[in-house]
Amino acid sequence: MTATSPRPAKTEKARRVGRDTAHSGIRESAASRTIAMAVMIVATLYFLTPIWWLLVASSKTRSDFTTTAPLWFADFALFDNIAALFDYRNAVFLRWLGNSALYAGVGALLATIIAAMAGYAIAKYSFRGRELLFNIILGGVLVPATALALPLFLLFSQVGATNTIWAVFLPSLVSPFGVYLSRIYAAASVPDEIVEAARIDGAGEVRTFFTVATRLMAPALVTIFLFQFVAIWNNFFLPLIMLRDESLFPVTLGLYVWNTQVSQIPDIRALVIVGSLLSIIPLILTFLGLQRFWQSGLASGGLK
Amino acid sequence: MAITTVARAGAMAALAALALTACSTGGTDAPGAAGGDCAPSDGPVELTFTSWLPGIDEAVAIWNDENPDVQVTVQTGPNGNGGTYQNFFNQLEAGNAPDLGQIEFDALPNFRVQDGLENIAACEGIVEAESQFVDWTWSQVTFGEEDAVYAIPQDTGPMALFYRADLFEAAGIEIPETWEDYRAAAAQIREEGGYINNFSQSDINAFAGLVWQTGGEWFTNDGDAWEVSLTGDESLQVAEYWQGMIEDDLVAKYPPWTDEWNAAYNSSEIWTWLSAVWGANTILSGAPDTAGNWAVAPMPQWEAGESAAGNWGGSTTAVLKGSDHPYEAAQFALWLNTDADALTAMNRTAQIYPATVEGADLPVFSEGVEFYGGQKIYEVFAAAGAEVDPDFTWGPTMTQVYNDVADGFSGALSGSGTLMDALESGQASTISALEAASIPVKE
């Protein structure tokens, strides 16, 4: 960046920055800082504009929606829209939110525990075929969930378990990425000496894992939980294939189904929009609540 | 390791896809194979019915109240092309398809070719029901086969011309009765600063409706093989007409079903819409500021004095292959689509327009509609429905046809190629798609 800046600007900048050089360890030119800021501002706008649009659109009445400027408020009807959403078809939307919370919340929690146990075991115990096992699991990271949906459907059909909670819940418990991260993290953060000490103190293997290892692995576990929570919450294809009973739908599938009915009932569009707004709130809350852990988890896990 | 896992998953997916197409046949294998007998089951029966009509459970609840021994459970999902058809095929493959499913007219041949439908002709009262339905719908569910009925028509989409009565009057333009008039009106409207219509790059089934009106056929099936004629005379005639409109900048080119498209209607930029009966609600919700200013007229004709009409949309209730209770399922399908209470309920919750002759006389269709200046618009559509050509046949791969032709159409709108080119390449890709699915094609 500095190479392309005109000379006078550079010297003037150097003089100005010179005063507080003591505070800043790394020197950077005004130009590079401005450009970096500009890029970040553009990126921020790029990501936030759709959410802003969603918020504005959710707050409009049906007629204002098509007739007023899309990025600014008209008559504020957000709460009317939410009331209409909750009123439609006996509050089926709330049921979908509950289903999503169940699939994603409980699913991610169990998936995290399973992944942590598997990763810890692979990291801390030596047994025949350990690397082979780990590599197979690692291969699972590469298989997109969508590619597995149809085979899973045929498998669940064999046991007559399609269109049940289990059809969506059980596949959600598997997180190859979680096992991978757990292994890496356990190897780095759980010293063998501590495990030995726990054993000498008389703790069984299970107790050692739950009382000692999980504490040390906490940042990684939060990361796994968040990843898995988001993955399950946004998983759309599996429920689409598995579920036919409206009362089992997660919120993503429910909104999609409504959206395909727009040509039949144009009014439903308002419900899809306000429903989309409400459906991202749990994700935002989860992120805000856990992002501290995620940052440290990613940094330490990724750098190792 | 990673590679083998991926390969295995890929192989499974490929196998599943193969299995779905492997049962493809010529569409006429052993006519009446399942039509031999259709007897009632003993004891209470439970049926499952998958439909994406909003509020279909209200109509089904009426049936369940009246028929304690035949209880129907509603299952739902996205609209057909949005995923439910693919689900049906997966479920047929896995042997757990619902007893009954909603299938649109243009998807029915695909299910027939893949042997996904029960022939319910032998079930009591089904063949006799023919006279209750609007003419053209019945040939769609029999495919012209002897002793065969594969579904019960549910709703239709007879087409007409929605137009801005106020703008036409203010500009002193006559409501066009022929396509020639329509083009002349388009030029006048362009001088007023508006557009007569929006040419949709993606509603290929609406374009098919125009070809249908003209007497063209995109597909024919002689019992042995399919003939594809996207480039038939009538089809090219319609394409050339609209290509001329596009080249002379007489039509708008907004992507349909978007906010800008709604806004163009709402701001009076576009004056007419050639659409189906259900379009009445689309305008009502998309262009609220124009309330009271719309009216409906029959479609313009190629020759003055004719009354041909096209159709856009509509669906059926089919008994899917493998149902344990085809008799009860067929009775339910017939009741759902002919009973006045059921039709009224479906119209109230999903705004469907019935496929029965008597359905057009339901009270809800005999009233004037405020948004259309109090006009009794459904009379126009009822008259149009009776004029729809019964010989039009959909092909077995309509999703592919729509996608391929839409690609060409959006090219034509942006100036690369013409609508005729789009149909030419659609013709070629459709033939190869049929051949790839081992469906016999006549060259």
XYZ file of C-alpha atoms in Angstrom, chain A residues 7 14 17 36 40 55 64 79 123 159 161 168 171 187 195 227 231 239-240 243 246-247 250-251 280 283 289 303:
28
model
C 5.547 10.849 -1.103
C 5.156 9.595 9.455
C 2.239 9.003 13.746
C -8.608 -1.663 5.471
C -14.340 -3.806 6.456
C -36.082 -6.178 9.909
C -46.744 -0.964 2.519
C -46.034 -6.618 16.476
C -5.958 -38.755 21.719
C -36.832 -49.743 10.001
C -38.612 -44.688 11.306
C -33.848 -35.975 12.150
C -28.227 -38.185 12.299
C -3.802 -33.895 22.730
C -4.669 -38.005 33.573
C -20.817 -25.439 15.016
C -25.420 -26.950 11.418
C -35.934 -32.825 7.369
C -37.263 -32.082 3.874
C -40.607 -35.459 7.523
C -46.205 -30.641 9.881
C -45.976 -30.847 13.653
C -38.081 -27.542 12.148
C -38.504 -23.849 11.489
C -32.560 -16.055 13.294
C -28.865 -18.139 16.472
C -23.628 -15.763 24.531
C -2.965 -22.763 15.666
